[in-house]
Coordinates of C-alpha atoms in Angstrom, one line a residue:
I1 CA 55.7 -49.3 -30.4
K2 CA 58.9 -51.2 -30.7
H3 CA 60.1 -54.5 -29.3
V4 CA 63.7 -54.6 -28.0
S5 CA 65.4 -58.0 -27.5
I6 CA 68.4 -56.5 -25.8
G7 CA 69.9 -53.0 -25.9
G8 CA 69.3 -49.5 -24.8
R9 CA 67.2 -46.6 -25.8
T10 CA 67.7 -42.9 -25.0
I11 CA 64.7 -40.9 -23.9
K12 CA 65.7 -37.3 -24.6
D13 CA 64.8 -34.2 -22.6
G14 CA 61.2 -33.3 -23.2
E15 CA 60.2 -36.9 -24.1
A16 CA 58.6 -39.7 -22.2
A17 CA 58.3 -43.4 -22.9
A18 CA 56.3 -46.4 -21.5
I19 CA 58.2 -49.7 -21.2
W20 CA 56.8 -53.2 -20.6
N21 CA 59.2 -56.0 -19.6
A22 CA 58.8 -59.6 -20.4
K23 CA 56.6 -60.1 -17.3
G24 CA 54.2 -57.4 -18.6
E25 CA 55.3 -55.0 -15.8
H26 CA 55.0 -51.3 -16.8
K27 CA 57.1 -48.2 -16.0
Q28 CA 57.1 -44.7 -17.3
I29 CA 60.4 -43.0 -18.1
I30 CA 60.6 -39.2 -18.4
G31 CA 63.8 -38.0 -20.1
P32 CA 66.6 -37.2 -20.3
K33 CA 67.6 -40.8 -19.5
R34 CA 69.3 -43.8 -21.0
E35 CA 67.4 -47.0 -20.4
F36 CA 68.8 -50.6 -20.9
M37 CA 66.1 -53.1 -21.9
V38 CA 66.0 -56.9 -22.3
N39 CA 63.1 -58.5 -24.2
S40 CA 60.9 -55.4 -23.6
T41 CA 58.4 -53.3 -25.5
I42 CA 58.8 -49.5 -25.6
R43 CA 56.3 -46.8 -26.7
F44 CA 57.1 -43.1 -26.9
L45 CA 54.2 -41.1 -25.4
T46 CA 52.4 -38.2 -27.0
R47 CA 52.6 -34.9 -25.2
Y48 CA 49.5 -32.7 -24.7
R49 CA 49.9 -29.0 -23.7
A50 CA 47.2 -26.5 -22.7
Q51 CA 47.7 -22.8 -22.7
S52 CA 46.3 -20.3 -20.3
H53 CA 42.9 -20.1 -22.1
Q54 CA 42.7 -23.9 -22.4
Y55 CA 42.4 -26.9 -20.1
L56 CA 43.2 -30.6 -20.4
K57 CA 40.4 -33.1 -20.3
I58 CA 41.8 -36.4 -19.0
S59 CA 39.8 -39.7 -19.0
H60 CA 41.5 -42.2 -16.7
I61 CA 41.2 -46.0 -17.2
D62 CA 39.3 -46.3 -13.9
G63 CA 36.5 -44.0 -15.2
R64 CA 37.5 -40.8 -13.6
V65 CA 37.5 -37.6 -15.6
E66 CA 39.8 -34.8 -14.7
H67 CA 40.0 -31.2 -15.9
V68 CA 43.4 -29.5 -15.6
P69 CA 43.5 -25.7 -16.3
G70 CA 46.3 -24.4 -18.3
P71 CA 49.1 -23.7 -18.6
A72 CA 49.8 -27.4 -18.1
S73 CA 51.2 -30.4 -20.0
I74 CA 51.1 -34.2 -19.7
F75 CA 52.1 -37.3 -21.6
Q76 CA 49.3 -39.7 -22.6
N77 CA 50.1 -43.1 -21.2
P78 CA 47.8 -46.0 -22.2
A79 CA 48.5 -47.6 -18.9
Y80 CA 46.8 -44.8 -17.1
H81 CA 44.7 -42.9 -19.6
D82 CA 41.9 -43.7 -22.0
S83 CA 42.1 -40.3 -23.7
I84 CA 43.4 -36.8 -23.3
S85 CA 42.2 -33.8 -25.2
V86 CA 42.9 -30.1 -25.1
E87 CA 39.7 -28.1 -24.7
S88 CA 39.1 -24.3 -24.9
A89 CA 37.8 -22.5 -21.9
Y90 CA 34.6 -20.4 -22.2
R91 CA 35.7 -16.8 -22.5
L92 CA 33.0 -14.3 -21.4
G93 CA 34.0 -10.9 -22.8
S94 CA 31.5 -8.7 -21.2
S95 CA 28.8 -8.5 -18.5
S96 CA 26.1 -9.2 -21.1
E97 CA 27.5 -12.7 -21.7
C98 CA 26.7 -15.6 -19.4
L99 CA 26.8 -19.4 -19.2
V100 CA 24.2 -21.7 -17.7
V101 CA 26.0 -24.5 -15.9
C102 CA 24.3 -27.5 -14.4
C103 CA 25.9 -29.7 -11.8
E104 CA 24.6 -33.0 -10.5
H105 CA 25.2 -34.1 -6.9
D106 CA 24.2 -37.0 -4.9
N107 CA 21.6 -36.5 -2.1
D108 CA 24.1 -37.9 0.4
N109 CA 26.3 -34.9 -0.3
N110 CA 23.6 -32.3 -0.3
N111 CA 25.0 -30.7 2.8
N112 CA 28.2 -29.9 0.9
T113 CA 26.4 -28.8 -2.3
D114 CA 26.8 -25.1 -1.6
D115 CA 30.5 -25.5 -0.9
S116 CA 31.0 -27.3 -4.2
L117 CA 29.7 -24.3 -6.2
G118 CA 32.8 -22.3 -5.3
N119 CA 36.4 -22.9 -6.4
S120 CA 37.6 -26.5 -6.0
S121 CA 40.7 -27.2 -4.1
S122 CA 43.9 -27.3 -6.2
K123 CA 45.3 -30.7 -6.7
S124 CA 48.5 -32.0 -8.1
F125 CA 47.7 -34.1 -11.1
G126 CA 49.2 -37.4 -12.0
T127 CA 48.3 -41.0 -11.3
D128 CA 48.2 -43.0 -8.1
D129 CA 50.2 -41.7 -5.2
K130 CA 52.3 -44.8 -5.2
S131 CA 53.3 -44.3 -8.9
P132 CA 55.6 -41.2 -8.9
K133 CA 57.1 -42.3 -12.2
E134 CA 54.0 -41.2 -14.0
G135 CA 55.0 -37.6 -13.7
T136 CA 53.1 -34.6 -12.4
V137 CA 51.5 -31.7 -14.1
A138 CA 51.5 -28.2 -12.7
S139 CA 47.9 -27.2 -12.5
T140 CA 45.9 -24.3 -11.2
T141 CA 42.5 -24.2 -9.5
C142 CA 39.9 -26.2 -11.5
G143 CA 36.4 -24.9 -11.7
T144 CA 35.0 -21.4 -11.7
P145 CA 37.5 -18.6 -11.4
S146 CA 37.1 -16.2 -8.6
S147 CA 36.5 -13.2 -10.9
C148 CA 33.2 -14.6 -12.3
S149 CA 29.9 -13.9 -10.5
L150 CA 27.5 -16.7 -9.6
S151 CA 23.8 -16.3 -9.4
T152 CA 21.7 -18.0 -6.8
P153 CA 21.7 -21.8 -7.7
S154 CA 18.4 -23.5 -8.4
R155 CA 17.9 -27.2 -7.5
M156 CA 16.1 -29.9 -9.3
S157 CA 16.0 -32.9 -6.9
T158 CA 15.2 -36.5 -7.6
S159 CA 15.2 -39.6 -5.5
E160 CA 18.9 -40.2 -6.3
N161 CA 20.6 -36.8 -7.0
V162 CA 20.2 -33.1 -7.1
V163 CA 20.8 -31.0 -10.2
I164 CA 22.0 -27.5 -9.4
T165 CA 21.8 -24.8 -12.1
R166 CA 23.8 -21.6 -11.8
L167 CA 24.6 -18.7 -14.1
I168 CA 28.2 -17.6 -14.8
H169 CA 28.4 -13.9 -15.7
G170 CA 31.3 -12.3 -17.5
P171 CA 33.8 -10.9 -17.9
T172 CA 35.7 -14.0 -17.0
L173 CA 37.4 -17.2 -18.3
F174 CA 35.4 -20.1 -17.2
I175 CA 36.8 -23.7 -17.0
P176 CA 34.2 -26.2 -16.1
K177 CA 34.6 -29.0 -13.6
P178 CA 34.1 -32.6 -14.7
S179 CA 30.7 -32.7 -13.0
D180 CA 29.6 -29.5 -14.7
H181 CA 27.4 -29.5 -17.8
V182 CA 27.3 -26.3 -19.8
H183 CA 23.8 -25.8 -21.2
T184 CA 23.6 -25.6 -25.0
F185 CA 21.1 -23.3 -26.5
T186 CA 19.6 -24.0 -29.9
W187 CA 18.3 -20.9 -31.6
S188 CA 17.8 -20.2 -35.2
N189 CA 20.0 -17.6 -36.7
D190 CA 18.1 -14.4 -37.4
E191 CA 18.9 -14.7 -41.1
H192 CA 17.0 -18.1 -41.2
Y193 CA 13.8 -16.3 -40.4
S194 CA 14.1 -13.6 -43.0
C195 CA 11.3 -15.0 -45.2
P196 CA 13.0 -18.2 -46.4
T197 CA 12.0 -19.5 -49.8
Q198 CA 10.0 -22.8 -50.2
A199 CA 13.1 -24.3 -51.8
Q200 CA 15.2 -23.5 -48.7
V201 CA 12.5 -25.1 -46.5
Q202 CA 12.4 -28.3 -48.5
T203 CA 16.1 -28.7 -48.7
Q204 CA 16.5 -27.7 -45.0
Q205 CA 19.2 -25.1 -45.9
F206 CA 18.5 -23.2 -42.7
L207 CA 18.9 -25.2 -39.5
P208 CA 19.1 -23.9 -35.9
Q209 CA 22.5 -23.1 -34.5
S210 CA 23.8 -24.3 -31.2
F211 CA 25.8 -22.1 -28.8
N212 CA 26.8 -22.0 -25.1
I213 CA 27.4 -18.4 -24.4
L214 CA 24.1 -16.6 -23.9
H215 CA 24.0 -12.8 -24.6
T216 CA 21.7 -11.2 -22.1
S217 CA 21.2 -8.2 -24.4
G218 CA 21.5 -7.7 -28.1
K219 CA 19.5 -7.4 -31.3
I220 CA 17.5 -9.9 -33.4
S221 CA 16.9 -9.3 -37.0
L222 CA 13.5 -10.4 -38.3
K223 CA 11.9 -10.1 -41.7
A224 CA 8.2 -10.5 -42.3
T225 CA 5.7 -10.0 -45.2
I226 CA 3.0 -7.5 -44.4
P227 CA -0.1 -7.4 -46.6
T228 CA -1.9 -4.2 -47.6
I229 CA -5.6 -3.4 -47.9
D230 CA -5.7 -3.4 -51.7
G231 CA -4.1 -6.8 -52.2
F232 CA -0.4 -6.0 -52.3
S233 CA 2.3 -6.8 -49.8
F234 CA 5.7 -5.6 -48.7
D235 CA 8.6 -7.1 -46.7
A236 CA 9.9 -5.2 -43.7
T237 CA 13.2 -6.0 -42.0
L238 CA 13.2 -5.2 -38.3
I239 CA 15.9 -5.0 -35.8
V240 CA 14.5 -5.9 -32.4
P241 CA 16.6 -5.0 -29.3
Y242 CA 16.1 -7.4 -26.4
K243 CA 17.4 -7.9 -22.9
I244 CA 17.1 -11.1 -20.8
K245 CA 16.1 -10.0 -17.3
S246 CA 16.1 -13.4 -15.6
I247 CA 15.7 -17.1 -16.4
T248 CA 12.6 -18.0 -14.3
P249 CA 10.7 -21.2 -14.2
L250 CA 7.6 -20.9 -16.3
D251 CA 6.4 -24.4 -17.0
V252 CA 5.7 -26.8 -14.2
D253 CA 5.5 -30.5 -14.6
E254 CA 3.4 -31.9 -11.7
T255 CA 3.9 -35.5 -12.7
N256 CA 7.5 -35.7 -11.6
G257 CA 7.6 -32.7 -9.3
T258 CA 10.2 -30.8 -11.4
D259 CA 10.1 -27.3 -12.9
G260 CA 12.4 -25.7 -15.4
A261 CA 13.0 -22.4 -17.1
F262 CA 11.5 -21.9 -20.5
L263 CA 14.9 -20.9 -22.0
L264 CA 16.5 -24.0 -20.6
Q265 CA 14.2 -26.4 -22.4
S266 CA 16.0 -28.4 -25.0
N267 CA 13.5 -27.7 -27.8
V268 CA 13.1 -23.9 -27.3
D269 CA 14.0 -21.7 -30.2
V270 CA 13.6 -18.1 -29.1
T271 CA 14.1 -16.7 -32.6
K272 CA 11.4 -19.0 -34.0
E273 CA 9.0 -18.0 -31.1
L274 CA 9.5 -14.3 -31.9
Y275 CA 9.2 -14.9 -35.6
D276 CA 5.9 -16.8 -35.3
A277 CA 4.5 -14.1 -33.1
L278 CA 5.6 -11.4 -35.6
L279 CA 3.9 -13.3 -38.4
F280 CA 0.6 -13.2 -36.5
D281 CA 1.0 -9.5 -35.8
T282 CA 1.8 -8.7 -39.5
Q283 CA -1.5 -10.3 -40.6
L284 CA -3.4 -7.9 -38.5
L285 CA -1.3 -5.0 -39.8
G286 CA -2.8 -5.7 -43.3
D287 CA -5.9 -3.6 -42.4
T288 CA -3.7 -0.6 -41.6
F289 CA -1.6 0.2 -44.7
S290 CA -2.5 0.7 -48.3
S291 CA -0.3 0.8 -51.3
E292 CA -0.9 4.5 -51.8
V293 CA 0.3 5.2 -48.2
L294 CA 3.3 2.9 -48.9
K295 CA 4.2 4.9 -52.1
S296 CA 3.5 8.4 -50.9
K297 CA 3.9 8.3 -47.1
K298 CA 6.6 5.7 -46.5
E299 CA 7.8 7.6 -43.4
D300 CA 4.3 7.0 -41.8
V301 CA 4.7 3.3 -42.4
V302 CA 8.2 3.3 -40.9
S303 CA 7.0 5.3 -37.9
A304 CA 4.1 2.8 -37.2
L305 CA 6.4 -0.2 -37.6
S306 CA 8.9 1.3 -35.2
K307 CA 6.5 1.3 -32.3
V308 CA 6.7 -1.7 -29.9
E309 CA 2.9 -1.4 -29.3
T310 CA 2.3 -2.4 -32.9
Y311 CA 3.3 -6.0 -32.1
P312 CA 1.2 -7.3 -29.1
S313 CA 1.8 -11.0 -29.9
L314 CA 5.6 -10.3 -30.2
L315 CA 5.5 -8.7 -26.7
K316 CA 3.7 -11.7 -25.3
A317 CA 6.2 -14.1 -26.9
A318 CA 9.1 -12.1 -25.6
I319 CA 7.7 -12.2 -22.1
K320 CA 7.2 -15.9 -22.4
C321 CA 10.8 -16.3 -23.4
G322 CA 12.0 -14.0 -20.5
L323 CA 12.9 -11.2 -22.8
H324 CA 12.1 -7.5 -22.5
I325 CA 11.7 -5.5 -25.6
G326 CA 9.3 -2.8 -24.4
E327 CA 11.7 -0.6 -22.5
T328 CA 14.9 1.3 -23.2
I329 CA 17.4 -1.3 -24.3
L330 CA 20.8 -0.6 -25.6
N331 CA 20.0 3.1 -25.6
E332 CA 17.1 2.4 -28.0
T333 CA 13.4 2.7 -27.2
S334 CA 11.9 1.5 -30.4
I335 CA 12.2 -1.2 -33.1
Q336 CA 14.4 -0.2 -36.0
V337 CA 13.1 -0.6 -39.5
I338 CA 16.2 -0.9 -41.7
K339 CA 14.6 -2.0 -45.0
I340 CA 11.3 -2.1 -46.7
E341 CA 10.8 -4.0 -50.0
V342 CA 7.5 -4.0 -51.9
C343 CA 6.2 -7.0 -53.7
S344 CA 6.9 -7.5 -57.4
S345 CA 3.4 -6.5 -58.6
L346 CA 3.5 -3.3 -56.6
L347 CA 7.0 -2.7 -57.7
K348 CA 5.8 -3.1 -61.3
Q349 CA 3.0 -0.7 -60.7
I350 CA 5.3 1.8 -59.2
D351 CA 7.7 1.4 -62.1
Q352 CA 4.9 2.0 -64.6
E353 CA 3.7 5.1 -62.6
Q354 CA 7.3 6.4 -62.5
R355 CA 7.7 5.8 -66.3
L356 CA 4.4 7.6 -66.9
A357 CA 5.4 10.4 -64.7
A358 CA 8.8 10.5 -66.4
N359 CA 7.1 10.6 -69.8
L360 CA 4.8 13.4 -68.7
Q361 CA 7.7 15.2 -67.3
S362 CA 9.6 14.7 -70.5
E363 CA 6.6 16.0 -72.6
V364 CA 6.2 19.0 -70.3
T365 CA 9.9 19.6 -70.6
K366 CA 9.8 19.2 -74.3
K367 CA 6.8 21.6 -74.6
S368 CA 8.4 24.0 -72.3
L369 CA 11.6 23.9 -74.3
T370 CA 9.6 24.3 -77.6
T371 CA 7.7 27.3 -76.1
K372 CA 11.0 28.8 -74.9
I373 CA 12.5 28.3 -78.4
C374 CA 9.4 29.9 -80.0
S375 CA 9.6 32.8 -77.5
M376 CA 13.3 33.2 -78.3
E377 CA 12.5 33.2 -82.0
M378 CA 9.7 35.8 -81.6
Q379 CA 12.0 37.9 -79.4
E380 CA 14.6 37.6 -82.1
Q381 CA 12.2 38.6 -84.8
R382 CA 10.9 41.4 -82.6
Q383 CA 14.5 42.5 -82.1
K384 CA 15.0 42.4 -85.9
V385 CA 11.9 44.5 -86.4
D386 CA 13.0 46.9 -83.7
D387 CA 16.5 47.0 -85.3
G388 CA 14.9 47.6 -88.8
V389 CA 12.7 50.4 -87.4
A390 CA 15.7 51.9 -85.6
L391 CA 17.7 51.6 -88.8
K392 CA 15.0 53.3 -90.8
R393 CA 14.8 56.0 -88.3
M394 CA 18.5 56.4 -88.5
Q395 CA 18.3 56.4 -92.3
I396 CA 15.5 59.1 -92.2
V397 CA 17.5 61.2 -89.8
A398 CA 20.5 60.8 -92.0
D399 CA 18.5 61.7 -95.1
D400 CA 17.0 64.7 -93.3
A401 CA 20.4 65.8 -92.3
L402 CA 21.6 65.3 -95.8
D403 CA 18.6 67.2 -97.3
I404 CA 19.2 70.0 -94.9
E405 CA 22.9 70.1 -95.8
H406 CA 22.0 70.0 -99.5
F407 CA 19.4 72.7 -99.0
K408 CA 22.0 74.8 -97.2
M409 CA 24.4 74.2 -100.0
K410 CA 21.8 75.1 -102.6
M411 CA 20.9 78.3 -100.7
D412 CA 24.5 79.2 -100.4
A413 CA 24.9 78.6 -104.1
L414 CA 21.9 80.7 -104.9
E415 CA 23.1 83.4 -102.6
R416 CA 26.5 83.4 -104.4
Q417 CA 24.8 83.3 -107.8
M418 CA 22.5 86.2 -106.7
T419 CA 25.4 88.2 -105.5
L420 CA 27.2 87.5 -108.7
E421 CA 24.2 88.5 -110.8
L422 CA 23.7 91.6 -108.7
R423 CA 27.3 92.5 -109.3
Q424 CA 26.9 91.8 -113.0
A425 CA 23.7 93.8 -113.1
K426 CA 25.4 96.7 -111.3
V427 CA 28.3 96.5 -113.7
A428 CA 25.9 96.3 -116.7
R429 CA 24.0 99.3 -115.2
E430 CA 27.1 101.2 -114.9
V431 CA 28.0 100.3 -118.5
R432 CA 24.6 101.3 -119.7
K433 CA 24.8 104.5 -117.7
V434 CA 28.0 105.3 -119.5
E435 CA 26.5 104.4 -122.8
E436 CA 23.3 106.4 -122.1
E437 CA 25.4 109.3 -121.0
G438 CA 27.2 109.1 -124.5
V439 CA 23.8 109.1 -126.3
L440 CA 22.5 111.9 -124.2
E441 CA 25.6 113.9 -124.8
F442 CA 25.2 113.3 -128.6
L443 CA 21.6 114.2 -128.6
G444 CA 22.3 117.2 -126.4
R445 CA 25.0 118.4 -128.9
M446 CA 22.6 117.8 -131.7
K447 CA 20.0 119.9 -130.0
Q448 CA 22.6 122.6 -129.3
L449 CA 23.4 122.7 -133.0
D450 CA 19.8 123.1 -133.6
I451 CA 19.6 120.2 -136.0
D452 CA 16.3 118.9 -137.0
M453 CA 16.4 115.3 -135.8
T454 CA 13.6 114.2 -138.0
K455 CA 15.3 115.2 -141.1
F456 CA 18.6 114.1 -139.9
M457 CA 17.3 110.7 -139.0
T458 CA 15.7 110.3 -142.4
T459 CA 19.0 110.6 -144.2
Y460 CA 21.2 107.7 -144.8
G461 CA 24.2 109.4 -143.3
G462 CA 22.3 110.7 -140.3
I463 CA 20.8 107.3 -139.6
K464 CA 24.3 105.7 -139.9
V465 CA 25.9 108.2 -137.6
A466 CA 23.0 108.1 -135.2
G467 CA 22.8 104.3 -135.3
Q468 CA 26.4 104.0 -134.2
I469 CA 25.8 106.2 -131.2
I470 CA 22.1 105.4 -130.3
G471 CA 22.7 101.7 -130.9
Q472 CA 24.8 101.7 -127.8
S473 CA 21.8 102.6 -125.6
A474 CA 19.7 99.8 -124.1
L475 CA 16.6 101.9 -124.0
L476 CA 16.7 102.7 -127.7
P477 CA 16.3 100.1 -130.5
E478 CA 19.2 97.8 -130.8
G479 CA 21.9 98.3 -133.3
D480 CA 20.8 95.6 -135.7
R481 CA 17.4 97.3 -135.8
W482 CA 19.1 100.5 -136.7
E483 CA 20.9 98.7 -139.4
N484 CA 17.6 97.4 -140.8
I485 CA 16.2 100.9 -140.7
I486 CA 19.3 102.2 -142.5
G487 CA 19.0 99.5 -145.1
K488 CA 15.3 100.3 -145.7
T489 CA 16.3 104.0 -146.1
K490 CA 18.7 103.1 -148.8

């Protein structure tokens, strides 16, 4: 804001300014323009722009509130507007998303109520008709787009006005009218009801979350502690598919003649309702499972927890909230059990059993290995014995072969020696034969000469002559004997 005593100011293209003269009269200048001022106050205006998925919320100084869908733009002028803000439209991406919109109408206009639920007439936005200098804003139809579907409106009438509630289903981009109130749901996040600790409860670290877009089908994650028969417990994390069939009035207040849907009550927390019902069901499940079944037949526990019939209180709470969880939803017919965690004491017991089983297995393996080593050693020793026996057998066979060969060699040597001796004896026999023939010839001649051998042999000369001849015979005394005889004769 600047005060100009005398002079001019240029409002460029794309800018706007509000000018008050000395009398306090106001005018709005949209550039491009050169404005001459005397003792005036000038204020350049802030421009607000809404894109196609946004809208402008304009609060006029006369109390009117106007919603202008984008694309649109306007300059905020304090002479006409209390405030201007850019708001995001509600984008419903699929048919499973919806909005609950409440609209209040006077009873005098009840005849036109049904017509007001449709698209509102398009209106050029600005200020008073007699103030063209305020500028205009290009605007599209304000209200519900023609692509969204509207459910049958429900009315809550009082003595002064009628509140009409309708559902806006996607896919669409919804821009509310100034008279529309989009219902805000307050549900706890599914993670908040996953067995929060006492510290989280005391410090209020988990609080319900608020949202406007309601998903008519989806999944809720719940985690509950289930006791066992033998004093242990385990935590089961469940994925519960749900589908909202309709929002029907369940509670009736006869004092003021109004009724409302259970989901539309301000203090309703669907996640908490389902969680509380699940806690009640889990206490009854404690008589069904034991720690042994949990350790050895975990698939049976998962199968039992996956059946919807296991949770009667959860079914009743879902029906109370207008949810259906007992039929085929999202192509699933049962509750999913995604995680089971046993308590610390049972986990410790399981750990001890596993360690004991591991030790036993280690001992068995060790003994088996020792037995195997002993068997290998025995087999090695047996192999050595077998090898020794085989070696001895081979040695015996070799010795036998050597003895046979030696025997054959001996026999061959004996045969050779016998042959030699036979030949020697034959030669000796031949020699003796020759010698004997000489002796016989001598004796024969002596006989022919008619010599008395007795006398002849008693003489020295006869013995000497006879000794030389008869000594050559092997049958007669040897030559040395003859010599002894001759010596005795001498």
